[in-house]
Coordinates of C-alpha atoms in Angstrom, one line a residue:
M1 CA -74.2 76.8 89.1
K2 CA -77.6 76.1 87.7
K3 CA -76.3 75.6 84.2
K4 CA -73.7 73.2 85.4
W5 CA -76.4 71.1 87.2
D6 CA -78.6 71.1 84.1
L7 CA -75.6 69.8 82.1
L8 CA -75.0 67.0 84.5
Q9 CA -78.7 66.1 84.3
V10 CA -78.5 65.9 80.5
I11 CA -75.4 63.8 80.6
K12 CA -77.0 61.4 83.1
Y13 CA -80.1 60.9 81.1
V14 CA -78.1 60.5 77.9
L15 CA -76.0 57.8 79.5
L16 CA -79.1 56.1 80.9
A17 CA -80.7 56.1 77.4
I18 CA -77.5 54.6 75.8
A19 CA -77.4 51.9 78.5
S20 CA -81.1 51.1 77.9
L21 CA -80.6 50.8 74.2
V22 CA -77.6 48.5 74.7
V23 CA -79.7 46.2 77.0
L24 CA -82.9 46.2 74.9
F25 CA -81.4 46.0 71.4
P26 CA -80.6 42.2 71.5
P27 CA -84.1 41.2 72.6
Y28 CA -85.5 43.6 70.0
V29 CA -83.6 41.8 67.2
V30 CA -84.7 38.4 68.6
V31 CA -88.4 39.4 68.5
L32 CA -88.1 40.8 65.0
N33 CA -86.4 37.6 63.6
A34 CA -88.6 35.2 65.5
F35 CA -91.6 36.2 63.3
K36 CA -89.8 36.2 60.0
S37 CA -90.4 33.4 57.5
T38 CA -87.5 31.5 55.9
D39 CA -87.9 33.4 52.6
E40 CA -87.4 36.8 54.2
N41 CA -83.7 37.4 53.5
S42 CA -83.8 41.1 54.4
S43 CA -81.7 42.8 57.1
P44 CA -82.0 41.3 60.6
F45 CA -82.9 44.7 61.8
A46 CA -85.9 45.1 59.4
L47 CA -89.4 44.5 60.5
P48 CA -91.0 41.1 59.6
A49 CA -93.8 40.9 57.0
S50 CA -96.2 40.0 59.7
F51 CA -96.1 39.7 63.5
L52 CA -98.9 37.0 63.1
N53 CA -96.6 34.5 61.5
F54 CA -96.3 31.7 64.1
E55 CA -94.8 29.1 61.7
N56 CA -91.4 29.3 63.4
F57 CA -92.9 28.6 66.8
R58 CA -94.8 25.6 65.5
I59 CA -91.6 24.1 64.0
V60 CA -89.7 24.9 67.1
F61 CA -92.2 23.0 69.3
E62 CA -92.0 20.0 66.9
K63 CA -88.3 19.7 66.2
A64 CA -86.8 21.1 69.4
H65 CA -89.1 19.2 71.7
I66 CA -89.6 22.3 73.8
L67 CA -92.1 20.7 76.2
Q68 CA -89.7 17.8 76.9
A69 CA -86.9 20.4 77.4
F70 CA -89.0 22.3 79.9
G71 CA -89.7 19.1 81.8
N72 CA -86.1 18.0 82.0
T73 CA -85.0 21.5 83.0
F74 CA -87.6 21.9 85.8
L75 CA -86.7 18.4 87.1
V76 CA -83.0 19.3 87.2
I77 CA -83.8 22.6 88.8
G78 CA -86.1 21.1 91.5
V79 CA -83.7 18.3 92.6
S80 CA -80.7 20.7 92.5
L81 CA -82.5 23.3 94.6
I82 CA -83.4 20.7 97.3
G83 CA -79.7 19.6 97.4
N84 CA -78.5 23.2 97.5
I85 CA -80.8 24.1 100.4
V86 CA -80.1 20.9 102.5
F87 CA -76.4 20.8 102.1
G88 CA -76.0 24.6 102.0
T89 CA -77.8 25.1 105.3
M90 CA -76.2 22.2 107.0
V91 CA -72.6 23.1 106.0
S92 CA -73.2 26.7 106.8
Y93 CA -74.6 25.9 110.2
A94 CA -71.7 23.6 111.1
I95 CA -69.1 26.2 110.0
G96 CA -70.9 29.2 111.5
R97 CA -72.0 27.7 114.8
I98 CA -70.1 24.6 115.8
P99 CA -66.5 25.1 117.0
F100 CA -64.0 22.5 115.6
R101 CA -60.4 22.4 114.3
G102 CA -59.8 23.2 110.7
K103 CA -62.8 25.5 110.3
R104 CA -60.7 28.3 108.8
L105 CA -59.0 25.8 106.5
I106 CA -62.4 24.6 105.2
M107 CA -63.5 28.2 104.6
A108 CA -60.3 29.0 102.8
L109 CA -60.8 25.9 100.6
F110 CA -64.4 27.1 99.8
L111 CA -63.1 30.5 98.8
I112 CA -60.3 29.0 96.7
A113 CA -62.8 26.7 94.9
S114 CA -64.9 29.7 94.0
I115 CA -62.1 31.6 92.3
I116 CA -60.7 28.7 90.3
P117 CA -61.7 28.9 86.6
T118 CA -64.2 26.1 85.9
I119 CA -62.6 25.4 82.5
T120 CA -59.4 24.3 84.1
T121 CA -61.0 21.4 86.0
Q122 CA -63.3 20.1 83.3
V123 CA -61.1 17.2 82.3
V124 CA -61.0 15.9 85.9
I125 CA -64.8 16.5 86.4
F126 CA -65.7 14.8 83.1
S127 CA -63.6 11.8 84.1
L128 CA -65.3 11.7 87.5
I129 CA -68.8 11.9 86.0
Q130 CA -68.0 9.1 83.6
S131 CA -66.5 6.9 86.4
L132 CA -69.7 7.4 88.5
G133 CA -71.8 6.2 85.5
L134 CA -73.6 9.6 85.4
F135 CA -72.7 10.6 81.8
N136 CA -75.8 11.0 79.6
T137 CA -78.1 11.0 82.6
L138 CA -80.0 13.8 84.3
M139 CA -78.0 13.2 87.5
A140 CA -74.8 14.6 85.9
P141 CA -75.9 18.2 86.0
I142 CA -77.7 17.7 89.3
V143 CA -74.5 16.5 91.0
L144 CA -72.5 19.4 89.5
F145 CA -75.1 22.0 90.4
V146 CA -75.3 20.8 93.9
G147 CA -71.7 19.9 94.7
A148 CA -69.5 22.2 92.5
D149 CA -71.1 25.5 93.5
V150 CA -70.4 27.3 96.8
L151 CA -72.9 30.1 96.2
Q152 CA -75.4 28.6 98.6
I153 CA -72.8 28.4 101.4
V154 CA -71.7 32.1 100.9
I155 CA -75.3 33.3 101.0
Y156 CA -76.3 31.2 104.1
M157 CA -73.1 32.2 105.9
Q158 CA -74.0 35.9 105.5
F159 CA -77.3 35.3 107.2
I160 CA -76.1 32.9 109.9
R161 CA -73.7 35.6 111.1
N162 CA -76.7 37.8 111.8
I163 CA -78.6 35.2 113.9
P164 CA -77.9 35.8 117.6
Y165 CA -76.0 32.9 119.2
E166 CA -78.1 33.4 122.3
L167 CA -80.9 31.6 120.6
D168 CA -78.7 28.5 120.4
E169 CA -77.6 28.8 124.0
S170 CA -81.2 29.1 125.2
A171 CA -82.2 26.0 123.2
M172 CA -79.2 24.1 124.6
I173 CA -80.2 25.0 128.2
D174 CA -83.7 23.5 127.4
G175 CA -82.0 20.3 126.3
A176 CA -82.2 20.7 122.5
S177 CA -79.7 18.8 120.4
L178 CA -77.7 20.4 117.6
L179 CA -79.9 18.8 115.0
R180 CA -83.0 20.1 116.8
I181 CA -81.5 23.6 116.9
Y182 CA -80.8 23.4 113.2
R183 CA -84.2 22.2 112.4
S184 CA -86.3 24.4 114.7
I185 CA -84.3 27.6 114.9
I186 CA -81.7 28.1 112.2
L187 CA -83.5 26.7 109.2
P188 CA -86.7 28.8 109.7
L189 CA -84.7 32.0 110.2
L190 CA -82.8 31.3 106.9
G191 CA -86.1 31.7 105.0
P192 CA -85.0 35.0 103.3
A193 CA -81.7 33.5 102.3
T194 CA -83.5 30.4 100.9
V195 CA -85.7 32.6 98.7
T196 CA -82.7 34.5 97.4
L197 CA -80.9 31.2 96.7
V198 CA -83.9 29.7 94.9
I199 CA -84.2 32.6 92.6
L200 CA -80.6 33.0 91.8
K201 CA -79.9 29.3 91.3
T202 CA -83.1 28.8 89.2
I203 CA -82.0 31.5 86.8
N204 CA -78.4 30.2 86.8
I205 CA -79.4 26.6 86.1
Y206 CA -82.1 27.6 83.6
N207 CA -79.6 29.6 81.5
E208 CA -76.7 27.1 81.8
L209 CA -75.6 25.8 78.4
Y210 CA -72.2 24.3 78.8
I211 CA -73.0 21.6 81.4
P212 CA -76.0 20.1 79.7
F213 CA -74.4 20.3 76.3
L214 CA -71.2 18.5 77.5
Y215 CA -72.7 15.9 79.9
M216 CA -76.0 15.1 78.2
P217 CA -75.6 14.8 74.4
K218 CA -78.6 12.4 74.2
Q219 CA -81.5 13.8 72.2
N220 CA -84.1 12.9 74.8
L221 CA -82.1 14.7 77.6
V222 CA -82.5 18.1 75.9
M223 CA -82.9 21.1 78.1
V224 CA -84.1 24.6 77.2
S225 CA -80.6 25.9 76.8
T226 CA -79.5 23.1 74.5
S227 CA -82.7 23.0 72.5
I228 CA -81.3 26.0 70.5
M229 CA -78.5 23.8 69.2
R230 CA -81.1 21.8 67.1
F231 CA -81.1 24.6 64.6
A232 CA -77.4 25.3 64.4
S233 CA -74.7 23.4 62.6
N234 CA -71.1 23.9 61.6
N235 CA -72.1 25.3 58.2
Q236 CA -75.3 27.3 58.8
A237 CA -77.8 28.5 61.4
Q238 CA -81.5 28.8 61.0
W239 CA -81.8 32.2 62.7
G240 CA -85.6 32.4 62.5
Y241 CA -86.0 29.2 64.4
I242 CA -83.2 30.1 66.8
C243 CA -84.8 33.4 67.6
A244 CA -88.2 31.8 68.1
T245 CA -86.6 29.3 70.5
I246 CA -84.8 32.0 72.4
L247 CA -88.1 34.0 72.7
I248 CA -89.9 31.0 74.1
I249 CA -87.3 30.1 76.7
M250 CA -86.7 33.7 77.6
I251 CA -90.3 34.3 78.8
P252 CA -90.1 32.4 82.1
T253 CA -86.9 34.0 83.3
V254 CA -88.2 37.5 82.4
L255 CA -91.4 36.9 84.3
L256 CA -89.5 35.4 87.3
Y257 CA -87.2 38.3 87.5
L258 CA -89.9 41.0 87.1
F259 CA -92.1 39.5 89.9
L260 CA -89.3 38.5 92.3
Q261 CA -86.6 41.0 91.8
R262 CA -87.4 42.8 95.1
Y263 CA -86.7 39.5 96.9
I264 CA -83.3 39.2 95.2
F265 CA -82.1 42.6 96.2
A266 CA -83.7 42.4 99.7
G267 CA -82.2 39.0 100.3
V268 CA -78.7 39.9 99.2
T269 CA -78.6 43.2 101.1
N270 CA -80.2 41.9 104.3
G271 CA -77.6 39.2 104.5
A272 CA -74.7 41.7 104.1
V273 CA -75.9 44.1 106.8
K274 CA -75.3 43.3 110.4
G275 CA -78.3 43.9 112.8

């Protein structure tokens, strides 16, 4: 029995080691190639001549306009998060607390919208963005991130189900309106859900490539995800510059996840457990 348990332990650690290598290998290759000069045509897995070669990073800051990309990205993230929080909490409060006809139909539509492949609706969405005059503006991704994603509603609905309805009834007895109940009771109690939403949506928007690339082709509307495209063409790709760009834009998300991962797991699990 002891030998069998030891064998299982060995298999477990071998699988964990393989999984770790699979996860860490791509960042390892990115780091190696970010410090290679253009005349280093060796294998992409070989070490660079020097890890003190920052020429790629200097060129990236000049040609990819990284600082402008960070500014546009953080602006889109900030405005989108405000919209997600406001609309997400209001819609979830109305569906979870206020009785009205068609509530189940609305929830069903939300669920259907979440499982429809995004690519199948792009023609309609693109035409809508153009008709609203939002094409090639920062409002295009903001509108899409706020209105075309039901993640915030799902997260807030999980938490609202765990808030005792007796709190609403006590406030109604004291003469509080629905808006006052939402502002003074529901919204503060949704703090953990809001933290979870902010973290998940920030990472999602920060890493999004398709929407900025499609709806904001202007050079001055570059975002961190589309800044990589400055060094790629149909015929060739400048891998040293691309890896340097990836390394720069990867740092904020890694730091965000490392410092706030416990809030992500705690927020998701707390919303799924009934008290």
